[in-house]
PDB file of C-alpha atoms in Angstrom:
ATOM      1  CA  UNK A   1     -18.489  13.098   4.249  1.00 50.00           C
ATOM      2  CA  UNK A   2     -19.412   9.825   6.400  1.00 67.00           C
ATOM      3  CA  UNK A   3     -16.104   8.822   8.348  1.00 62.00           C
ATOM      4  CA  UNK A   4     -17.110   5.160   7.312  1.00 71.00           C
ATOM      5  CA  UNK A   5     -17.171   6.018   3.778  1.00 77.00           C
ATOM      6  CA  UNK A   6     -13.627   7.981   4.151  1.00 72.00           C
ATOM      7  CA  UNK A   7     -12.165   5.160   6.230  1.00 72.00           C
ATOM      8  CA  UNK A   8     -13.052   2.769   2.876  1.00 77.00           C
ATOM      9  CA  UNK A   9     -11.176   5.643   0.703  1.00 82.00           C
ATOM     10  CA  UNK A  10      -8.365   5.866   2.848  1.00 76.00           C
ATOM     11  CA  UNK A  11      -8.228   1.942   2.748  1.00 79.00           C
ATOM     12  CA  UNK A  12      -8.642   2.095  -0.871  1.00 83.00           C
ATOM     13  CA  UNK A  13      -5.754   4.464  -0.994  1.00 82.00           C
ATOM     14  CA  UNK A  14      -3.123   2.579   1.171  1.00 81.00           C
ATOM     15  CA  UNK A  15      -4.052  -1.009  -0.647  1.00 83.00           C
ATOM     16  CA  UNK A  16      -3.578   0.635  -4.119  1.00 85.00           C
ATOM     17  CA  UNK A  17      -0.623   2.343  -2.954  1.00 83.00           C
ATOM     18  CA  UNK A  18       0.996  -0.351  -1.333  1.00 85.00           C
ATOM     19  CA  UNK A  19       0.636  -2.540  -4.614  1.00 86.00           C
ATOM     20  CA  UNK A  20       1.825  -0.136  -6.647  1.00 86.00           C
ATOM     21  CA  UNK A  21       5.289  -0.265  -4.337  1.00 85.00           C
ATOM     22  CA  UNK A  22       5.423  -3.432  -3.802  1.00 86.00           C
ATOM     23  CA  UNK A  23       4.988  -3.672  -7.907  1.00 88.00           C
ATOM     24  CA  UNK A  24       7.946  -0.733  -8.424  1.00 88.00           C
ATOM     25  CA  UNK A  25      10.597  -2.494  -5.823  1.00 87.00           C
ATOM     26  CA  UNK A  26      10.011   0.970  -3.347  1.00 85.00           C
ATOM     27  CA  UNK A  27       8.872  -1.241  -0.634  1.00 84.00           C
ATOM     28  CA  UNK A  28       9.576  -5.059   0.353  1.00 86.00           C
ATOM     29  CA  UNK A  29       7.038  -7.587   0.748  1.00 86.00           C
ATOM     30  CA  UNK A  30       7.468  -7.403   4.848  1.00 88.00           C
ATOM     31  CA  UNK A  31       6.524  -4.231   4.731  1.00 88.00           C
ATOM     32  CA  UNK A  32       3.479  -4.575   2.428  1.00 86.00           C
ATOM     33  CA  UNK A  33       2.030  -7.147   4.603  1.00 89.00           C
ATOM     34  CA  UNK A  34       2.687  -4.777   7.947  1.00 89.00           C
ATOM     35  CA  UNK A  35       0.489  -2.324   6.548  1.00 87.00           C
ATOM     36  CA  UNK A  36      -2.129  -4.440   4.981  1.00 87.00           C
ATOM     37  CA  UNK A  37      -2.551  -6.415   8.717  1.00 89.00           C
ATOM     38  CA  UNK A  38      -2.577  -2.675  10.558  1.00 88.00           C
ATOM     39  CA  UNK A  39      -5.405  -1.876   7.901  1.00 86.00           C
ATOM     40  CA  UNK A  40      -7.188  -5.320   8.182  1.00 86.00           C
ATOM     41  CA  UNK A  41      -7.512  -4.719  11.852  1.00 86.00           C
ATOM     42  CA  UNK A  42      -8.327  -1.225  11.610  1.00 84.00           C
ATOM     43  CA  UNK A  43     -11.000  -1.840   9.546  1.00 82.00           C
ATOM     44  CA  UNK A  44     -12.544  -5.206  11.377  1.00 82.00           C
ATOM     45  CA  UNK A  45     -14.680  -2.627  13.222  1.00 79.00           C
ATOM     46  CA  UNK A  46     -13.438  -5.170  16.323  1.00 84.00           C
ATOM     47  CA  UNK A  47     -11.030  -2.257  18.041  1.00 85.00           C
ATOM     48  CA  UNK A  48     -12.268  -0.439  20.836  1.00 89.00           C
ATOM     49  CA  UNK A  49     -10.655   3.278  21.801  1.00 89.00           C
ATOM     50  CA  UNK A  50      -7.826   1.530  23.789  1.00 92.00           C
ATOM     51  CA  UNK A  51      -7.130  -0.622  20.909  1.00 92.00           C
ATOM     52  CA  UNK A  52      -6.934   2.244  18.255  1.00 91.00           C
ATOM     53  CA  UNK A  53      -4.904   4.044  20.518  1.00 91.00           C
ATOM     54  CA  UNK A  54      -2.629   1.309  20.740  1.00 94.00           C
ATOM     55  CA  UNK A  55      -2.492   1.301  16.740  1.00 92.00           C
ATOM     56  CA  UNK A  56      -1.972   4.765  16.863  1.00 93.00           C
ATOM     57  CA  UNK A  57       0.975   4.719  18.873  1.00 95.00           C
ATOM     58  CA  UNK A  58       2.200   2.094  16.864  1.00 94.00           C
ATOM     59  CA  UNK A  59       2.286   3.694  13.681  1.00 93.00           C
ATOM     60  CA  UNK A  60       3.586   6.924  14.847  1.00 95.00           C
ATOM     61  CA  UNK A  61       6.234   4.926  15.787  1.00 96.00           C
ATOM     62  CA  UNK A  62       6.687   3.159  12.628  1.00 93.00           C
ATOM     63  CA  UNK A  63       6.525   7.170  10.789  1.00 93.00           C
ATOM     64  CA  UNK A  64       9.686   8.576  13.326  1.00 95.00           C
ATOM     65  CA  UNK A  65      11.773   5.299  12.316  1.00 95.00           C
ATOM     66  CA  UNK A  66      10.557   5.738   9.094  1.00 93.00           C
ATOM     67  CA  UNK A  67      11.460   9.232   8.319  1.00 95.00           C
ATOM     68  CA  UNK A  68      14.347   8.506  10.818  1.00 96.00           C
ATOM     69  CA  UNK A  69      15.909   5.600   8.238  1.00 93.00           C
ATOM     70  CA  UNK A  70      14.954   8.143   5.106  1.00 93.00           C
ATOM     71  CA  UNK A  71      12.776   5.809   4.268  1.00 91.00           C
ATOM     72  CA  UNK A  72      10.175   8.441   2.396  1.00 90.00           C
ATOM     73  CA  UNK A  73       7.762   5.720   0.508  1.00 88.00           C
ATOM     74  CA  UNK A  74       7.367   3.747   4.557  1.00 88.00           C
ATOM     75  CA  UNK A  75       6.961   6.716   6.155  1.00 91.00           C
ATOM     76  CA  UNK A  76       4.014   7.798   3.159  1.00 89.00           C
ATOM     77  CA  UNK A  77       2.576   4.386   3.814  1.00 87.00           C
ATOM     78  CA  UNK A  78       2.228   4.325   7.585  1.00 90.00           C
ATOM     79  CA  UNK A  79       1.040   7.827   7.885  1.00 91.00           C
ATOM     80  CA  UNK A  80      -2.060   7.474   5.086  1.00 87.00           C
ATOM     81  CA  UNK A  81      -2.779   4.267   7.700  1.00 88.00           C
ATOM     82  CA  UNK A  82      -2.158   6.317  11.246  1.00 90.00           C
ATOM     83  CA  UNK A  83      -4.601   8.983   9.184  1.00 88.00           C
ATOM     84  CA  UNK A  84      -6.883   5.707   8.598  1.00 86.00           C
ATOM     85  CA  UNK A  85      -6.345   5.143  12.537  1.00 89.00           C
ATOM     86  CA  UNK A  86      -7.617   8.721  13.310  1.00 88.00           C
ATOM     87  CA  UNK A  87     -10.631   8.875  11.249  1.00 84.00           C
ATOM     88  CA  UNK A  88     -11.548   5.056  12.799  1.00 85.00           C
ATOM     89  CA  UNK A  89     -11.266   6.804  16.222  1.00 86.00           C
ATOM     90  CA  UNK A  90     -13.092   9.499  15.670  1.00 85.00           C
ATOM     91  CA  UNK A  91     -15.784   6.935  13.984  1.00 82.00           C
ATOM     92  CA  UNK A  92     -16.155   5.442  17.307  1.00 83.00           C
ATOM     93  CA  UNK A  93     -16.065   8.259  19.247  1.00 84.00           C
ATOM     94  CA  UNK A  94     -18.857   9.597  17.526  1.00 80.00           C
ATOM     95  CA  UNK A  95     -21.086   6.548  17.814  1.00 78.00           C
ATOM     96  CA  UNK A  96     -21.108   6.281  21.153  1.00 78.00           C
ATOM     97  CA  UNK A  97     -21.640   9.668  21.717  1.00 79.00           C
ATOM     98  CA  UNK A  98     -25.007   8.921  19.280  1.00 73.00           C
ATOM     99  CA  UNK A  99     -25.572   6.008  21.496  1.00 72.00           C
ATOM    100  CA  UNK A 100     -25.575   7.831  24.709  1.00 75.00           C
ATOM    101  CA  UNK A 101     -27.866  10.462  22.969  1.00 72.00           C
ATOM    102  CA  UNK A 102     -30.448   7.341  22.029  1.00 67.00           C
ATOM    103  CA  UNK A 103     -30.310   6.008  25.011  1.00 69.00           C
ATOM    104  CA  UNK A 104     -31.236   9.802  26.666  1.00 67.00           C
ATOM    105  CA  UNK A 105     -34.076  10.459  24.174  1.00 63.00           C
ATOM    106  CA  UNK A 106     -35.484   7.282  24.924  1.00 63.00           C
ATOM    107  CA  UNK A 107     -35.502   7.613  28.571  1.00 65.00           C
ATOM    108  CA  UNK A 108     -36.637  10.820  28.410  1.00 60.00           C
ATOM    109  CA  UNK A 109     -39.450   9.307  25.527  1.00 60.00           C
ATOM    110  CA  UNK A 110     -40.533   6.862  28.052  1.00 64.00           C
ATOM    111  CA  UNK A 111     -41.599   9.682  30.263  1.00 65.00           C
ATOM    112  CA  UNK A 112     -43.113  11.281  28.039  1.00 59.00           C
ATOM    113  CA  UNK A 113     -45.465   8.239  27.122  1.00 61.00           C
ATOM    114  CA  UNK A 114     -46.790   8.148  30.285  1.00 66.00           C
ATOM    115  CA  UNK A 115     -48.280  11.948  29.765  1.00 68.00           C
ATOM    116  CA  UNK A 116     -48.939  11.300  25.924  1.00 65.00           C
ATOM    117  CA  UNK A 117     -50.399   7.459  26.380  1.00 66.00           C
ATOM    118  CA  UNK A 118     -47.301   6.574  24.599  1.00 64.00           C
ATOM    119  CA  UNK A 119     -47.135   8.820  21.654  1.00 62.00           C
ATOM    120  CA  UNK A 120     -43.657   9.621  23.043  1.00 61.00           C
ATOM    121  CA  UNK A 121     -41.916   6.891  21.600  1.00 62.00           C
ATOM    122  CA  UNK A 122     -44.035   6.445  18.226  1.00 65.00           C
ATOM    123  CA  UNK A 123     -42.139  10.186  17.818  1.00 64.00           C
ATOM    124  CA  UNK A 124     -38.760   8.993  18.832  1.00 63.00           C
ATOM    125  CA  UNK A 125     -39.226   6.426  16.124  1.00 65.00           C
ATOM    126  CA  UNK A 126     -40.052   8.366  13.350  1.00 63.00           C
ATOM    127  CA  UNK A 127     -37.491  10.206  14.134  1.00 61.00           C
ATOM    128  CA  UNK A 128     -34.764   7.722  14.055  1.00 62.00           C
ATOM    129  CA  UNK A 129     -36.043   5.443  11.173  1.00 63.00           C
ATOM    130  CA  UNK A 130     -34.494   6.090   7.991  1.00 61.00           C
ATOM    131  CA  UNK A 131     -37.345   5.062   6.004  1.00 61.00           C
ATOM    132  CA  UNK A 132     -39.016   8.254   7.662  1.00 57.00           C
ATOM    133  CA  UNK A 133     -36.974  10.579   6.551  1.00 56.00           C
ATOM    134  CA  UNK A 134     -37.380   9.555   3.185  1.00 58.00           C
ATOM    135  CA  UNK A 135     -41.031   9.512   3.308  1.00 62.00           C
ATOM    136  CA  UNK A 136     -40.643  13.038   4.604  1.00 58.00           C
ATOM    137  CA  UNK A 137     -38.208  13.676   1.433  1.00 56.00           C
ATOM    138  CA  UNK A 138     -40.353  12.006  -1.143  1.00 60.00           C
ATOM    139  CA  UNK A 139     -43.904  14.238   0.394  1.00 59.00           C
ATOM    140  CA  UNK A 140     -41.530  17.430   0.240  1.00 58.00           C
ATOM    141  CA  UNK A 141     -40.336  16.888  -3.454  1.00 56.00           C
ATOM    142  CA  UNK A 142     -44.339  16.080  -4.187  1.00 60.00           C
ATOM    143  CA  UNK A 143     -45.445  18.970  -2.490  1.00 58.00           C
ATOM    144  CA  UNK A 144     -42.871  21.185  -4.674  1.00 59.00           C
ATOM    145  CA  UNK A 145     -44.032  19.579  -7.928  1.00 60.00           C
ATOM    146  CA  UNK A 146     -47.447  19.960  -7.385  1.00 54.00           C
ATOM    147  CA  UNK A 147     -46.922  23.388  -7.016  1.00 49.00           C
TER     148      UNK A 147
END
């Protein structure tokens, strides 16, 4: 699964679990509003690796005292976010690693377009355009009805 689309489940998750807490008297209002700003910000897409880390430390934090206080439904809470915090990291981590692959291919593309009077990068392109790969999907499923 996408880590975007599981960071909007585990969102999903916390905000419907922190109503229904805030709705049964398990958790106060204080604490409703700590995790909904930790997922707000999470989820801004603004936070850098630092700044998740930051989070991170934060929260596990927030789990020890937590589970330190007995309090099981804050300690619940603050761990389905620090798992929220995780995935995010990992989101990031992943897209710059994609980014530093881009920027690679198309270096090494732009090389090759000086052999291949630029048919280098019309490859890289077709490659990396969505639309391509379902053109490529669409004349595969043809191909398999036809026969």
């Amino acid at each position: 699964m996408e880590l975007k689309k599981l960071n909007l489940i585990l969102k999903k998750r916390i905000l419907q679990g922190t109503k229904e807490s805030v709705k049964q008297g398990k958790i106060n209002e204080d604490l409703s509003d700590d995790i909904l700003d930790s997922v707000n910000n999470i989820m801004s897409g603004n936070l850098d690796l630092v700044d998740l880390g930051h989070q991170r430390e934060d929260l596990e934090k927030k789990v020890a005292k937590a589970i330190e206080e007995g309090d099981e439904e804050a300690a619940a809470l603050y761990g389905t976010t620090l798992d929220l915090v995780k995935s995010e990291e990992k989101r990031v981590v992943l897209g710059e690693m994609y980014n530093k692959s881009l920027g690679a291919a198309q270096g090494l593309m732009s090389g090759l377009d000086e052999i291949t009077g630029g048919m280098g990068s019309t490859i890289l392109n077709a490659l990396t355009n969505p639309i391509s790969g379902l053109i490529a999907l669409m004349l595969g499923f043809a191909a398999m009805q036809q026969q």
